[in-house]
Short mmCIF file of C-alpha atoms in Angstrom, two decimals:
data_model
loop_
_atom_site.label_atom_id
_atom_site.label_comp_id
_atom_site.label_asym_id
_atom_site.label_seq_id
_atom_site.Cartn_x
_atom_site.Cartn_y
_atom_site.Cartn_z
CA UNK V 374 98.49 46.91 81.61
CA UNK V 375 101.82 48.28 82.35
CA UNK V 376 103.94 46.59 84.99
CA UNK V 377 104.40 48.17 88.44
CA UNK V 378 107.62 50.31 88.87
CA UNK V 379 108.36 50.26 85.16
CA UNK V 380 109.39 53.77 84.26
CA UNK V 381 112.10 56.18 85.62
CA UNK V 382 110.17 59.17 84.34
CA UNK V 383 106.67 59.82 82.96
CA UNK V 384 106.18 63.00 80.97
CA UNK V 385 102.83 64.37 79.99
CA UNK V 386 101.21 67.57 78.75
CA UNK V 387 97.53 68.54 79.27
CA UNK V 388 96.53 64.91 79.97
CA UNK V 389 95.31 65.05 83.48
CA UNK V 390 92.44 67.61 83.02
CA UNK V 391 90.80 65.47 80.45
CA UNK V 392 90.74 62.40 82.77
CA UNK V 393 87.27 61.51 84.06
CA UNK V 394 88.91 60.16 87.25
CA UNK V 395 91.89 62.36 88.13
CA UNK V 396 92.77 60.67 91.38
CA UNK V 397 92.80 57.25 89.71
CA UNK V 398 95.12 58.66 86.96
CA UNK V 399 97.51 59.89 89.55
CA UNK V 400 97.46 56.43 91.31
CA UNK V 401 98.33 54.90 88.06
CA UNK V 402 101.25 57.05 87.31
CA UNK V 403 102.50 56.44 90.78
CA UNK V 404 102.14 52.69 90.38
CA UNK V 405 104.15 52.50 87.13
CA UNK V 406 107.04 54.73 88.41
CA UNK V 407 110.09 53.22 90.00
CA UNK V 408 111.09 54.31 93.35
CA UNK V 409 113.06 57.49 92.78
CA UNK V 410 111.21 58.23 89.54
CA UNK V 411 109.27 61.40 88.53
CA UNK V 412 106.05 62.49 86.99
CA UNK V 413 106.94 65.59 84.91
CA UNK V 414 103.96 67.25 83.36
CA UNK V 415 102.10 70.51 82.59
CA UNK V 416 98.41 71.18 82.67
CA UNK V 417 95.93 73.93 83.42
CA UNK V 418 94.58 74.67 86.83
CA UNK V 419 91.98 77.01 88.28
CA UNK V 420 92.46 79.36 91.40
CA UNK V 421 89.14 78.09 92.83
CA UNK V 422 86.49 75.41 92.72
CA UNK V 423 83.81 75.91 90.12
CA UNK V 424 80.19 74.90 90.02
CA UNK V 425 78.97 73.45 86.65
CA UNK V 426 77.39 76.73 85.97
CA UNK V 427 80.54 78.69 86.68
CA UNK V 428 82.51 76.38 84.58
CA UNK V 429 80.16 76.80 81.61
CA UNK V 430 80.63 80.51 81.90
CA UNK V 431 84.46 80.17 82.08
CA UNK V 432 84.48 77.94 79.01
CA UNK V 433 82.54 80.69 77.15
CA UNK V 434 84.97 83.31 78.37
CA UNK V 435 88.30 81.35 78.29
CA UNK V 436 87.60 78.58 75.73
CA UNK V 437 87.45 74.80 75.97
CA UNK V 438 91.04 74.73 77.18
CA UNK V 439 89.75 75.37 80.78
CA UNK V 440 86.97 72.83 80.63
CA UNK V 441 88.58 70.17 82.78
CA UNK V 442 90.84 72.43 84.89
CA UNK V 443 91.14 71.39 88.48
CA UNK V 444 91.47 73.76 91.57
CA UNK V 445 95.17 73.70 92.04
CA UNK V 446 94.94 73.22 95.78
CA UNK V 447 92.76 70.15 95.34
CA UNK V 448 95.46 68.86 92.86
CA UNK V 449 98.17 69.23 95.61
CA UNK V 450 95.89 67.31 98.16
CA UNK V 451 95.31 64.48 95.64
CA UNK V 452 98.99 64.09 94.74
CA UNK V 453 99.94 63.78 98.41
CA UNK V 454 97.22 61.20 98.96
CA UNK V 455 98.62 59.13 96.20
CA UNK V 456 102.18 59.41 97.66
CA UNK V 457 103.64 62.31 95.64
CA UNK V 458 104.73 64.24 98.75
CA UNK V 459 105.69 67.88 98.23
CA UNK V 460 104.83 68.54 94.60
CA UNK V 461 107.26 71.15 93.10
CA UNK V 462 106.30 73.78 90.57
CA UNK V 463 108.83 74.45 87.76
CA UNK V 464 106.99 77.04 85.93
CA UNK V 465 103.66 78.89 86.09
CA UNK V 466 101.88 80.99 83.33
CA UNK V 467 98.61 82.90 83.52
CA UNK V 468 96.20 82.19 80.72
CA UNK V 469 94.85 85.24 78.98
CA UNK V 470 91.14 85.49 78.25
CA UNK V 471 89.93 84.77 74.71
CA UNK V 472 87.65 87.90 74.57
CA UNK V 473 89.60 91.20 74.78
CA UNK V 474 86.32 93.12 75.41
CA UNK V 475 85.54 91.33 78.70
CA UNK V 476 84.81 93.40 81.71
CA UNK V 477 86.80 92.64 84.70
CA UNK V 478 83.61 91.78 86.57
CA UNK V 479 82.84 89.01 84.09
CA UNK V 480 85.93 86.97 84.93
CA UNK V 481 85.19 84.63 87.75
CA UNK V 482 88.46 82.65 88.00
CA UNK V 483 92.03 82.77 87.03
CA UNK V 484 93.66 79.88 85.17
CA UNK V 485 97.36 79.02 85.02
CA UNK V 486 99.42 76.54 82.93
CA UNK V 487 101.71 74.92 85.54
CA UNK V 488 104.59 72.51 85.04
CA UNK V 489 104.78 70.20 88.03
CA UNK V 490 107.50 67.73 89.14
CA UNK V 491 106.26 64.94 91.30
CA UNK V 492 108.86 62.52 92.78
CA UNK V 493 108.13 59.04 94.08
CA UNK V 494 110.32 58.92 97.21
CA UNK V 495 108.39 57.13 99.91
CA UNK V 496 109.43 57.93 103.32
CA UNK V 497 111.92 60.43 102.33
CA UNK V 498 109.79 63.63 101.74
CA UNK V 499 108.52 65.46 104.93
CA UNK V 500 105.67 67.80 105.36
CA UNK V 501 108.03 70.61 106.08
CA UNK V 502 111.53 71.63 104.71
CA UNK V 503 113.89 70.36 107.35
CA UNK V 504 117.55 71.40 107.77
CA UNK V 505 120.20 68.76 108.02
CA UNK V 506 123.12 70.83 106.91
CA UNK V 507 123.21 69.17 103.52
CA UNK V 508 124.51 70.62 100.25
CA UNK V 509 124.23 69.47 96.72
CA UNK V 510 126.60 70.04 93.73
CA UNK V 511 125.53 69.78 90.09
CA UNK V 512 127.86 67.91 87.85
CA UNK V 513 126.71 69.45 84.63
CA UNK V 514 125.87 66.12 83.07
CA UNK V 515 122.18 66.45 82.21
CA UNK V 516 121.70 66.74 78.35
CA UNK V 517 120.91 70.42 77.53
CA UNK V 518 121.89 71.74 80.88
CA UNK V 519 125.68 71.97 80.82
CA UNK V 520 125.96 75.01 83.08
CA UNK V 521 123.16 74.86 85.52
CA UNK V 522 119.91 72.91 86.37
CA UNK V 523 116.47 74.16 87.48
CA UNK V 524 114.92 71.66 89.89
CA UNK V 525 111.95 74.05 90.24
CA UNK V 526 111.10 77.64 90.19
CA UNK V 527 113.33 78.51 93.14
CA UNK V 528 116.24 76.05 93.02
CA UNK V 529 118.76 76.67 90.29
CA UNK V 530 122.00 74.76 90.81
CA UNK V 531 125.10 75.96 89.04
CA UNK V 532 127.64 73.39 87.81
CA UNK V 533 130.25 72.71 90.43
CA UNK V 534 128.97 75.19 93.00
CA UNK V 535 127.76 73.83 96.43
CA UNK V 536 124.11 74.72 97.09
CA UNK V 537 122.49 74.43 100.61
CA UNK V 538 119.36 72.20 100.39
CA UNK V 539 116.71 71.02 102.80
CA UNK V 540 116.14 67.32 103.34
CA UNK V 541 113.47 67.07 100.67
CA UNK V 542 115.42 68.73 98.01
CA UNK V 543 118.38 66.54 98.86
CA UNK V 544 116.11 63.48 98.35
CA UNK V 545 114.94 64.74 95.04
CA UNK V 546 118.52 65.39 93.81
CA UNK V 547 119.73 61.92 94.80
CA UNK V 548 120.35 61.52 98.57
CA UNK V 549 120.92 57.74 99.14
CA UNK V 550 121.17 57.27 95.40
CA UNK V 551 117.36 56.69 95.01
CA UNK V 552 116.26 59.58 92.76
CA UNK V 553 116.79 59.27 88.89
CA UNK V 554 118.74 62.52 89.29
CA UNK V 555 121.35 60.88 91.61
CA UNK V 556 124.01 60.28 88.95
CA UNK V 557 124.02 64.02 88.07
CA UNK V 558 124.40 65.39 91.70
CA UNK V 559 126.67 64.96 94.59
CA UNK V 560 124.63 65.27 97.80
CA UNK V 561 126.88 65.92 100.75
CA UNK V 562 125.74 65.15 104.33
CA UNK V 563 123.13 62.96 105.82
CA UNK V 564 120.19 63.22 108.24
CA UNK V 565 122.18 62.17 111.38
CA UNK V 566 121.93 65.73 112.80
CA UNK V 567 118.99 67.97 112.63
CA UNK V 568 119.12 71.83 112.82
CA UNK V 569 115.43 72.50 112.75
CA UNK V 570 113.32 73.95 109.97
CA UNK V 571 115.25 74.94 106.92
CA UNK V 572 115.55 78.71 106.43
CA UNK V 573 113.49 79.34 103.34
CA UNK V 574 114.37 83.09 103.12
CA UNK V 575 117.70 82.64 101.57
CA UNK V 576 119.26 80.85 98.60
CA UNK V 577 117.67 77.37 98.28
CA UNK V 578 114.66 78.41 100.29
CA UNK V 579 111.77 75.97 99.60
CA UNK V 580 108.78 78.24 100.50
#
């Protein structure tokens, strides 16, 4: 098997939903990632838990693509159990039904293709977004992203422009030099002074 802490980044698409043991698959990815590494992947998720009978109906309505789709909130819980604290969503797309003649009452669940970013930063990610007065500046050095960089669906950092961040975002971008993104960002400030919960209503909001 692969050695512990072998990769900086693991990239996958539509792999998790076909795994017969999804928690074990997440554990294995966490094991082979270096501290500061990232699991970057997209897959399809349901907006609810489904019985076997309901899943069979959804497969008929939506196609085999939804056959192994996990309830998205259960995915969040399993990711956190493994150690991937505060999973971030980069993009989310609603799947359309295969049958254009379906009645609205026939559709039991909604399915989304979601791109997640899961960082391995043990001890650095908190359960809430906390304010330590930190800012981050993008250097414009990531290939394909010369002018700005999207950390997730609500954090877009422009090259050279200071951007207020919570402690969790600071960690993901390279606080203490641990994240694989650290060479591409200057994170200013530390956690020596705490200002309470981070204000998620403005730019950089994490909620």
